[in-house]
mmCIF file of C-alpha atoms in Angstrom:
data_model
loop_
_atom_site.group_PDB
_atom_site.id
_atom_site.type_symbol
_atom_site.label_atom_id
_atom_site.label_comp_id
_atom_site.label_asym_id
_atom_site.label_seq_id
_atom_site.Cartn_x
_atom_site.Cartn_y
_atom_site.Cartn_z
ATOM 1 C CA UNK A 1 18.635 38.015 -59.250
ATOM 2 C CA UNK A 2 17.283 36.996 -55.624
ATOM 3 C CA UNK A 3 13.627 35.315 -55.958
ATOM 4 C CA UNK A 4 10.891 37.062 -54.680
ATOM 5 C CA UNK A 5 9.313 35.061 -51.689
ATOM 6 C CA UNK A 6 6.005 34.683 -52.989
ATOM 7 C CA UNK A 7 6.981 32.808 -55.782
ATOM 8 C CA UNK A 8 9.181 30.739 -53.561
ATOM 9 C CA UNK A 9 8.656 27.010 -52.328
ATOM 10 C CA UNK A 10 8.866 28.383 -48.324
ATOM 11 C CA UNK A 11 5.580 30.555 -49.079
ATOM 12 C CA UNK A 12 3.743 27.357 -50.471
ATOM 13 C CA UNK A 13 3.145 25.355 -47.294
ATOM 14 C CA UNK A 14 -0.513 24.551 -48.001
ATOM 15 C CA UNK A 15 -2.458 23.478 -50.454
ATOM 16 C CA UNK A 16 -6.047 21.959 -50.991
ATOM 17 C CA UNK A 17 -4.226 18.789 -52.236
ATOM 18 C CA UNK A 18 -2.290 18.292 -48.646
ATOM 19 C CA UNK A 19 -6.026 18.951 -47.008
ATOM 20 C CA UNK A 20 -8.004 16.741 -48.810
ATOM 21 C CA UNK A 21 -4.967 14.234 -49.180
ATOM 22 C CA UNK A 22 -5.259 14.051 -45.282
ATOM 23 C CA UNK A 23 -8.419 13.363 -44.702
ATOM 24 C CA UNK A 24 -11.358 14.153 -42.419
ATOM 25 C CA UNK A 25 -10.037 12.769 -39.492
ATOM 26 C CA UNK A 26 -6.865 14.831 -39.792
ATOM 27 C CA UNK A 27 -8.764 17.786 -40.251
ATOM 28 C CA UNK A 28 -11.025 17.617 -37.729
ATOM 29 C CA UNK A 29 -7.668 17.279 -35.179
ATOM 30 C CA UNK A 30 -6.759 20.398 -36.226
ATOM 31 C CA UNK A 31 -9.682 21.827 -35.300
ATOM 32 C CA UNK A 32 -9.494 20.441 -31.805
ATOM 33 C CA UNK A 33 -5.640 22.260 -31.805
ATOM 34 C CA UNK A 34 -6.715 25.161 -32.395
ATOM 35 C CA UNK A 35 -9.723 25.232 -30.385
ATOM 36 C CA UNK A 36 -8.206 23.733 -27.091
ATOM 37 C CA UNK A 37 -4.319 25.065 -27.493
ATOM 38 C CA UNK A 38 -3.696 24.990 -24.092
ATOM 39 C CA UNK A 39 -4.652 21.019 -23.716
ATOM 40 C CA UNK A 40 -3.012 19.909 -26.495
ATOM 41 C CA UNK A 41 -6.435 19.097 -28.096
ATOM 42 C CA UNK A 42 -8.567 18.016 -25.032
ATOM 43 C CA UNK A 43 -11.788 19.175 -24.988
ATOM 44 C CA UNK A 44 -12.680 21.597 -22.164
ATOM 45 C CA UNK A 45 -16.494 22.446 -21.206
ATOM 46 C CA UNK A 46 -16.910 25.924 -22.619
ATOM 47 C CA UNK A 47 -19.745 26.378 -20.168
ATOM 48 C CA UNK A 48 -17.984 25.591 -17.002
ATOM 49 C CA UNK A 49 -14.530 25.448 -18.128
ATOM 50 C CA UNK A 50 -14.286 21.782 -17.067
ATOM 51 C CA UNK A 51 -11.265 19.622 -18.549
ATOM 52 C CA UNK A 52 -13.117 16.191 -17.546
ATOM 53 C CA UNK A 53 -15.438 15.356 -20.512
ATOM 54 C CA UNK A 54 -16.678 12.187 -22.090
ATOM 55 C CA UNK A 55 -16.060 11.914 -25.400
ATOM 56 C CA UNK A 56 -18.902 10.927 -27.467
ATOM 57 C CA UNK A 57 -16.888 9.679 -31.080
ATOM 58 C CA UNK A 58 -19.985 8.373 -33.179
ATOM 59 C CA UNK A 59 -21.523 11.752 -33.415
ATOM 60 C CA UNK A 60 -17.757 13.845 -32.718
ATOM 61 C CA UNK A 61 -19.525 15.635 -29.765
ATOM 62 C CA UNK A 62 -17.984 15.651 -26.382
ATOM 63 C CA UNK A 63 -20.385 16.112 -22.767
ATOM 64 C CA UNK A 64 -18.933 17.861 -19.480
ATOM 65 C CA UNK A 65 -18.420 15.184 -16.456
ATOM 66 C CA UNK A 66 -19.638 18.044 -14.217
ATOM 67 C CA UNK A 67 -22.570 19.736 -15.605
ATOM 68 C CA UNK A 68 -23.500 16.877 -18.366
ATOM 69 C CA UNK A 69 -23.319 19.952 -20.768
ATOM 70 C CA UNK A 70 -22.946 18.704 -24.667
ATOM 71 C CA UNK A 71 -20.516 20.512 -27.501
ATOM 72 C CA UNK A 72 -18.860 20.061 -30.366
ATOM 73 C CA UNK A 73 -15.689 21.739 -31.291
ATOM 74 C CA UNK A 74 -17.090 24.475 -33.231
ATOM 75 C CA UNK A 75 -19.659 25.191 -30.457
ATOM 76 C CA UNK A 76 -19.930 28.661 -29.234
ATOM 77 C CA UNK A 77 -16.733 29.790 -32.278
ATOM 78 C CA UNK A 78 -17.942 31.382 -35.542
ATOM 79 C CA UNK A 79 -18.663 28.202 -37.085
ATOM 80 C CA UNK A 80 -20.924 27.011 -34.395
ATOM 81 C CA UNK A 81 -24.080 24.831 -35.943
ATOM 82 C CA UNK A 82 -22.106 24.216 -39.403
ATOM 83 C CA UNK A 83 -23.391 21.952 -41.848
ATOM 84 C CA UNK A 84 -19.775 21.873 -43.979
ATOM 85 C CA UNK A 85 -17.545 18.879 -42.902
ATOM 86 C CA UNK A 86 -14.136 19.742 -41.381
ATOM 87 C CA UNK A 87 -12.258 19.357 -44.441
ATOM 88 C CA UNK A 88 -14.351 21.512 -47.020
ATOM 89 C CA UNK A 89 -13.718 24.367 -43.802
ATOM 90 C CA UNK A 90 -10.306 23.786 -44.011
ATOM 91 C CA UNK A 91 -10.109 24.074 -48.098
ATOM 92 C CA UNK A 92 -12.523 27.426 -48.024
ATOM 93 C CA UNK A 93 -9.889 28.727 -45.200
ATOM 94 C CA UNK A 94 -6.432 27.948 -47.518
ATOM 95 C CA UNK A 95 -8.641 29.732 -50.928
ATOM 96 C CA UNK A 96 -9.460 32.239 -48.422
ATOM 97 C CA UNK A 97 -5.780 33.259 -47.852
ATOM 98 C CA UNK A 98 -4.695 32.320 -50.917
ATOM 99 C CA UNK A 99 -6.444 35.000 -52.859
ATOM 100 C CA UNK A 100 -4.232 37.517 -51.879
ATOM 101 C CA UNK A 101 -6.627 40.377 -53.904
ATOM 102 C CA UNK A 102 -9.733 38.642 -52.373
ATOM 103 C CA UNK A 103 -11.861 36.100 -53.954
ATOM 104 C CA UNK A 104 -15.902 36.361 -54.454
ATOM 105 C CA UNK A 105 -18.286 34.242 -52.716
ATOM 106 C CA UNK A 106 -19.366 33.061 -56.170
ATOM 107 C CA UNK A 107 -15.788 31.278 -57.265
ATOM 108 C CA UNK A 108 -15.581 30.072 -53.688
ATOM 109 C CA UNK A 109 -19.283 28.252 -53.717
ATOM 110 C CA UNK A 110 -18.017 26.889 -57.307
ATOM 111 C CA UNK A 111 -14.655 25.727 -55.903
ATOM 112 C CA UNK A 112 -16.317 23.721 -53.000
ATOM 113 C CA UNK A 113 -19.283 22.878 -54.697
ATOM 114 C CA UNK A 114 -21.567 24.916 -52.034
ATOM 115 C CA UNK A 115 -24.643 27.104 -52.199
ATOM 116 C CA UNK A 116 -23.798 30.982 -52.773
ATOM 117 C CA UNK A 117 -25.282 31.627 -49.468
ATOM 118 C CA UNK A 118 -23.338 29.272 -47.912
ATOM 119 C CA UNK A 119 -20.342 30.578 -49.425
ATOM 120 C CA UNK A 120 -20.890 34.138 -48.719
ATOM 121 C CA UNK A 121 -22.083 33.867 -45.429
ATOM 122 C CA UNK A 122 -18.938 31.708 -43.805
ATOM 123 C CA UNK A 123 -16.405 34.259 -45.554
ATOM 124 C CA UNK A 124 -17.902 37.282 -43.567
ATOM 125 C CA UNK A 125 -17.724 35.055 -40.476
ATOM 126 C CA UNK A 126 -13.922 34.764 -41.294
ATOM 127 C CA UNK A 127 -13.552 38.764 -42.319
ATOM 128 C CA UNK A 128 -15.138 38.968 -39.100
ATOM 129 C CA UNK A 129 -12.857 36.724 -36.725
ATOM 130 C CA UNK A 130 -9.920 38.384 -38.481
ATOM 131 C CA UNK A 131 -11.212 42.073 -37.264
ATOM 132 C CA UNK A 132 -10.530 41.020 -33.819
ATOM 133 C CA UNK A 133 -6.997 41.030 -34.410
ATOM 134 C CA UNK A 134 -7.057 44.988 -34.862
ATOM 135 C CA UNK A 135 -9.781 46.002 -32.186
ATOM 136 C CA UNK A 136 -7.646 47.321 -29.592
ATOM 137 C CA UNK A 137 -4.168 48.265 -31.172
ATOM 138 C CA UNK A 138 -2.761 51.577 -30.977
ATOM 139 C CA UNK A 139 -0.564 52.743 -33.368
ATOM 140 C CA UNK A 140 2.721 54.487 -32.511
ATOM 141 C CA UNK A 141 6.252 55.570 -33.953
ATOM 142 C CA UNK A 142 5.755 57.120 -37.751
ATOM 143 C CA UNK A 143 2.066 56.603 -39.158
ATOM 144 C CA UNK A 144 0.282 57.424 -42.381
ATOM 145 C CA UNK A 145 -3.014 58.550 -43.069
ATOM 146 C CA UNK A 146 -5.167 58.726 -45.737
ATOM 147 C CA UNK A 147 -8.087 58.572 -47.209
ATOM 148 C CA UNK A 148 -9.835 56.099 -50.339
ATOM 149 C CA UNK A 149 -13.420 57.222 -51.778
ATOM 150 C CA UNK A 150 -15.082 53.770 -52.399
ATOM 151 C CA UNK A 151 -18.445 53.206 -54.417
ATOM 152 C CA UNK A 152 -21.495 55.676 -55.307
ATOM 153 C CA UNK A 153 -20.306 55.390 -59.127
ATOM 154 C CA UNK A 154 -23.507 56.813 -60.936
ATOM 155 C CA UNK A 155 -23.783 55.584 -64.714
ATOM 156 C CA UNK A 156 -24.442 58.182 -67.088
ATOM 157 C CA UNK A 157 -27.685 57.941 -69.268
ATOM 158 C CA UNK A 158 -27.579 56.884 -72.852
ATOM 159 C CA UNK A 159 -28.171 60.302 -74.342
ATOM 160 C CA UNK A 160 -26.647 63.089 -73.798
ATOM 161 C CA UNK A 161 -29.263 65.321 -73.044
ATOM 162 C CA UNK A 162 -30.513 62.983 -70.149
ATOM 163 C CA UNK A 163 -27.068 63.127 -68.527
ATOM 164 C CA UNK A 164 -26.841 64.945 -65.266
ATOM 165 C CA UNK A 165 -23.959 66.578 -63.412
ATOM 166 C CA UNK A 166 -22.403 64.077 -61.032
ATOM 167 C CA UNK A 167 -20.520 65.678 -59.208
ATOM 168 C CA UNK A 168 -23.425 67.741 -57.745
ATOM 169 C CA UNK A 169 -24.559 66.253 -54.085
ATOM 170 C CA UNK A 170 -28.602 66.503 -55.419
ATOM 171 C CA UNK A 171 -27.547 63.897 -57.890
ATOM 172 C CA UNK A 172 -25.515 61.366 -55.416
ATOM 173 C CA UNK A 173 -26.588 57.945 -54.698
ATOM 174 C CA UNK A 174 -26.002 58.162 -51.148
ATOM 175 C CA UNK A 175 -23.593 54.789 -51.151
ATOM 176 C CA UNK A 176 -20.094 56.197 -51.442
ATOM 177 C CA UNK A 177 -18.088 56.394 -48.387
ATOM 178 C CA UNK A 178 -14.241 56.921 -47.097
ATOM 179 C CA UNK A 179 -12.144 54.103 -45.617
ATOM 180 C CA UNK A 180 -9.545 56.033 -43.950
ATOM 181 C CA UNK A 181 -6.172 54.001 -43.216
ATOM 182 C CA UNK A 182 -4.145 54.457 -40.322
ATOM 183 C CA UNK A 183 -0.574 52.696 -41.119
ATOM 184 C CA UNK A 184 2.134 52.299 -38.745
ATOM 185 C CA UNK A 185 5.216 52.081 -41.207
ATOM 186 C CA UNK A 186 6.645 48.484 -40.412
ATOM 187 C CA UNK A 187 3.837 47.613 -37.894
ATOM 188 C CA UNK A 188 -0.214 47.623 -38.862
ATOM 189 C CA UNK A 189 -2.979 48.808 -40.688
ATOM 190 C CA UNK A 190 -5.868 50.322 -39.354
ATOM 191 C CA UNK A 191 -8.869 51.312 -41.758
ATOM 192 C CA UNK A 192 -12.140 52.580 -40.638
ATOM 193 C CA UNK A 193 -15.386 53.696 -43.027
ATOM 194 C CA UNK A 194 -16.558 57.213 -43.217
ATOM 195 C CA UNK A 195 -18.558 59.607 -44.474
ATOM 196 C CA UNK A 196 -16.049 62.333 -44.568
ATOM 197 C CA UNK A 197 -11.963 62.028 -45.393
ATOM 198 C CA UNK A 198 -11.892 64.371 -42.149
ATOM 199 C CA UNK A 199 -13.462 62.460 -39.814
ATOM 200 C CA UNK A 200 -10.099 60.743 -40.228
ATOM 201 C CA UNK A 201 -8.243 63.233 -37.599
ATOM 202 C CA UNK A 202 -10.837 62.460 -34.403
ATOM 203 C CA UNK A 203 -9.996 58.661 -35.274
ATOM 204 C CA UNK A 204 -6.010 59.332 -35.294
ATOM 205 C CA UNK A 205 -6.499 61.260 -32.005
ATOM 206 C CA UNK A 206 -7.676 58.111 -30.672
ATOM 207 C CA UNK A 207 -5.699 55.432 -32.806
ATOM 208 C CA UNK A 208 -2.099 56.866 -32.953
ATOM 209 C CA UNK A 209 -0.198 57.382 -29.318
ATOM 210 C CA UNK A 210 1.183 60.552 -28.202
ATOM 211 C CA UNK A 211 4.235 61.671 -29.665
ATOM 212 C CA UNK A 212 4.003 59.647 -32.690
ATOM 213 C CA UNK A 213 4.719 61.220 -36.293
ATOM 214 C CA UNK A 214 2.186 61.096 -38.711
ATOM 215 C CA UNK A 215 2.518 61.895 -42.302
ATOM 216 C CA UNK A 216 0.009 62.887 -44.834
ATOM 217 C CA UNK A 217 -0.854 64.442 -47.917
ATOM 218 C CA UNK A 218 -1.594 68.328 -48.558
ATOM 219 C CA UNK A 219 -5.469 67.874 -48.007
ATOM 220 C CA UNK A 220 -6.197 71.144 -45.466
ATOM 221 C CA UNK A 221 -8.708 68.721 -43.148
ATOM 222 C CA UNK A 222 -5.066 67.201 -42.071
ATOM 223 C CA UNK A 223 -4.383 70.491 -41.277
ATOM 224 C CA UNK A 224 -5.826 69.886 -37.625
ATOM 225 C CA UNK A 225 -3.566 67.298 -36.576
ATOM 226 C CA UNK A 226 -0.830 69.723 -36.132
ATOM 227 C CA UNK A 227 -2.549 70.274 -32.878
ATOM 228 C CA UNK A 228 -1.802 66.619 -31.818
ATOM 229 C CA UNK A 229 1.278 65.193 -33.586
ATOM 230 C CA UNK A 230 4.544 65.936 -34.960
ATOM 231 C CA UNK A 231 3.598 66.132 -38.879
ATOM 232 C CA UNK A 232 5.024 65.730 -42.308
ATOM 233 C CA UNK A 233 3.337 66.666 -45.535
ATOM 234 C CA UNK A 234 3.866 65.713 -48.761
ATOM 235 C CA UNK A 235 2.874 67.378 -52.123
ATOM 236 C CA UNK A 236 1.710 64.701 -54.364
ATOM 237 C CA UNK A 237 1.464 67.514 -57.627
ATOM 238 C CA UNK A 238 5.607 67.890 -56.472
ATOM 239 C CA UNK A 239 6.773 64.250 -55.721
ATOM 240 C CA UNK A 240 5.375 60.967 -53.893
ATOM 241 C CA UNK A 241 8.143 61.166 -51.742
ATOM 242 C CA UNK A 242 10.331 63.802 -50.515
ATOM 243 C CA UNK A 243 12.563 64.126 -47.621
ATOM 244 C CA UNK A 244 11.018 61.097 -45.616
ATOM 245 C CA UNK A 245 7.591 61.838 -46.051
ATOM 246 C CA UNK A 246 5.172 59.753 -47.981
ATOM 247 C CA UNK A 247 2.015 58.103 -47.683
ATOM 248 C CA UNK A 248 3.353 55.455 -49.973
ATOM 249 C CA UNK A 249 2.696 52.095 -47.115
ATOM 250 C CA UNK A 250 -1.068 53.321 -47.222
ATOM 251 C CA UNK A 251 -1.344 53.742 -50.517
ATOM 252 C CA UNK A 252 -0.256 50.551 -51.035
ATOM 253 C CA UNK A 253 -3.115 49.302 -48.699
ATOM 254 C CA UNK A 254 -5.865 51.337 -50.886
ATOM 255 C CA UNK A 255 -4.346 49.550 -54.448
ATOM 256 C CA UNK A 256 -4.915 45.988 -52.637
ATOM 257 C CA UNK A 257 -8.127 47.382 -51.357
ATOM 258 C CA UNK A 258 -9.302 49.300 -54.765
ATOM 259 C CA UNK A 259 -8.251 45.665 -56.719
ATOM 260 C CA UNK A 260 -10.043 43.729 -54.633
ATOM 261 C CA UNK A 261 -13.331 45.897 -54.972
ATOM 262 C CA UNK A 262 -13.388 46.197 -59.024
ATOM 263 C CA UNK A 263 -11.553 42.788 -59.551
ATOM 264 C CA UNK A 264 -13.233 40.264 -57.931
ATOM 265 C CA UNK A 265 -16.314 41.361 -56.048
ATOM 266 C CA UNK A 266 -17.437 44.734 -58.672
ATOM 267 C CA UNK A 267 -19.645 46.157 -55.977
ATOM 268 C CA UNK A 268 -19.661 46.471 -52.573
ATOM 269 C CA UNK A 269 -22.649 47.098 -49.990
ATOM 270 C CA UNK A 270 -21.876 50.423 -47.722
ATOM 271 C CA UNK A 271 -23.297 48.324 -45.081
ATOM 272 C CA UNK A 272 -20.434 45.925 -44.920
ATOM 273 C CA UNK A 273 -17.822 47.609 -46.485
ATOM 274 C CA UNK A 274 -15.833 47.911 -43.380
ATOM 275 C CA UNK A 275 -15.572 43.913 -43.735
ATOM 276 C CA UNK A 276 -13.702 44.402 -47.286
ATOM 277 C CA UNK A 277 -11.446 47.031 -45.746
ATOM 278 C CA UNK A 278 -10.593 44.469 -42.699
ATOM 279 C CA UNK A 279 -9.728 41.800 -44.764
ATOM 280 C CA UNK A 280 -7.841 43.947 -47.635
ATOM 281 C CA UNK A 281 -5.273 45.248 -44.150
ATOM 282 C CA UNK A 282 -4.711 41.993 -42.755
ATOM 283 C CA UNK A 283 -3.375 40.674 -46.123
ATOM 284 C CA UNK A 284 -1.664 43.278 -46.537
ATOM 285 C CA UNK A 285 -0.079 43.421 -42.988
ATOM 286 C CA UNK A 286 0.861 39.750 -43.109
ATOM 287 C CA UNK A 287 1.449 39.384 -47.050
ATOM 288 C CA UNK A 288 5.389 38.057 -46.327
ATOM 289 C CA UNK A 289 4.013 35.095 -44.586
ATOM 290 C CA UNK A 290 4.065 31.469 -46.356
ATOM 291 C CA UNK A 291 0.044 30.390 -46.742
ATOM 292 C CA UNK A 292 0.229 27.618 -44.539
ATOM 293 C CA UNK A 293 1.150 30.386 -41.461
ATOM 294 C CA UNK A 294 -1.647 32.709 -42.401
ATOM 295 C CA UNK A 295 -4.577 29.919 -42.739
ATOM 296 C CA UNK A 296 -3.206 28.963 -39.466
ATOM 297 C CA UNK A 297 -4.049 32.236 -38.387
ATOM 298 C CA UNK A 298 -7.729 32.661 -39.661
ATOM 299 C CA UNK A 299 -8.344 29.189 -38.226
ATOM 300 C CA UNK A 300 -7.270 30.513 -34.529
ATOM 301 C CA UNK A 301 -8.979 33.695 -35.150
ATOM 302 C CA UNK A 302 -12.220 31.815 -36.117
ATOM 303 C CA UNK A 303 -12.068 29.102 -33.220
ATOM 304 C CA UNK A 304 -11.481 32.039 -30.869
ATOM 305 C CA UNK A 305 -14.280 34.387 -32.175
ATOM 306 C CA UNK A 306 -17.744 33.969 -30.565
ATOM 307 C CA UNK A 307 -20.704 32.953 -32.672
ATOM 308 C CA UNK A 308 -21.804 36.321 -34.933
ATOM 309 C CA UNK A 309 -24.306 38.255 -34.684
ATOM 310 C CA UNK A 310 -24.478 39.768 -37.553
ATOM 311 C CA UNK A 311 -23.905 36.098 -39.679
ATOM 312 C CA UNK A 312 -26.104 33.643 -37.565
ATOM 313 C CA UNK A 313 -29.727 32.798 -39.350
ATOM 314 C CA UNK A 314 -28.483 35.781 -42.229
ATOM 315 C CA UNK A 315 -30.703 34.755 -44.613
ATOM 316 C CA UNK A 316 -33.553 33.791 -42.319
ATOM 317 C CA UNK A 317 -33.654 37.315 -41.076
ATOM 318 C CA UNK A 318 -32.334 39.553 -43.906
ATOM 319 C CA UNK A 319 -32.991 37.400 -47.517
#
């Protein structure tokens, strides 16, 4: 029986052992790789662009020979004005892509022996970096679509004749919402929050390039993309798959999504739910890749992401 490549040595490249085995130093060079790419790891001015910079070593800040500017390698990236040294970064990044279902801010800050804040803030900066990945693809060739109702749960009373009718909209919390999935079979996933499953068909119109294919299930609000796109429908009350046409890719996406929700972070704010639904599609997307590759790409994503802001001074402003 062939092994599955998950459980094989070639998708175990990293591990919080080889980071903290290495060092500091080592870590910080990595850092400086990723940031500056095209210099091999010199520091450029990311005010001016200059490559001529001094390097100041006893304080691992570098200033620009032409306009005296000072930086750090984080300056200006996501993690610009960190406290965390190089090497906790790089541990929080490998965890990070090594819970495959998600991991809450809680085990991480226990894990790396950080504040909760501290924890929960820097993995929204890295749900955040890894959103810019899927900002302006289009999707094209076949494509699901569907739709995932996510939170507004509303806990029935103790007795019986308290309990109210939930499915009635006078009784709703106001906090569910739709992520609706766009999924290019063999290519990406694209999920966007909602109030309505049928908003999905104005995002496809935009998403999906002409003359693509896109499947779906037998709700009628699909019904309008006929207009648009060559369509297949499948009858989930018949069979899951019949003739070609499925939505099985992005309901695979909604089970990683749904697991990650209930099993490791319970509840999840409307607000930045959207966050959740980015990371839970770029796992998913790049799930056949060994760790080591996919912390690599967090780490580029992060060094290449401007400073947030949403995530800089968080608590200051919202807690």
């Amino acid at each position: 029986m062939t092994q599955h490549f998950l459980l094989s040595a070639q998708a175990r490249t990293l591990s919080l052992k080889d980071i903290y085995k290495a060092g500091e130093d080592a870590a910080y060079e990595t850092f400086r790789m990723m940031r500056w790419t095209e210099t091999n790891g010199d520091a450029v001015c990311p005010r001016c662009g200059c490559v001529e910079t001094y390097d100041i070593a006893t304080r691992r800040k570098f200033k620009c020979k032409a306009c005296h500017h000072q930086f750090s390698v984080t300056s200006g990236t996501i993690f610009a004005s960190r406290k965390m040294e190089f090497c906790d970064l790089l541990a929080a990044i490998c965890l990070f892509v090594n819970g495959v279902k998600g991991m809450s801010a809680l085990q991480m800050s226990r894990d790396l022996d950080v504040q909760y804040k501290t924890a929960f803030v820097m993995m929204h900066k890295l749900r955040e970096a890894l959103s810019a990945e899927l900002r302006d693809i289009e999707l094209s060739g076949e494509v699901e679509i569907d739709g995932c109702y996510i939170g507004g749960h509303i806990r029935p009373s103790n007795l019986k004749e308290h309990r109210v009718d939930r499915r009635k909209a006078k009784h709703q919390t106001g906090t569910r919402r739709v992520v609706v999935a766009l999924r290019q079979r063999g290519g990406r996933t694209l999920p966007f929050v909602t109030m309505r499953e049928g908003q999905g068909v104005e995002i496809a119109a935009r998403k999906v390039s002409v003359g693509s294919t896109v499947y779906a299930d037998e709700a009628a609000h699909w019904d309008d993309l006929y207009r648009i796109f060559p369509m297949g429908r499948i009858n989930h009350s018949e069979a899951y798959s019949l003739d070609g046409a499925h939505t099985n890719n992005v309901e695979s996406y909604f089970s990683r999504l749904r697991r990650m929700i209930r099993g490791q972070h319970h509840k999840v704010s409307p607000q930045y739910l959207h966050q959740y639904a980015g990371e839970a599609a770029w796992k998913e997307d790049h799930r056949s890749e060994a760790n080591g590759t996919q912390a690599g790409r967090v780490l580029r994503s992060a060094m290449t992401s401007p400073v947030s802001r949403t995530w800089a001074g968080y608590w200051q402003r919202a807690a």
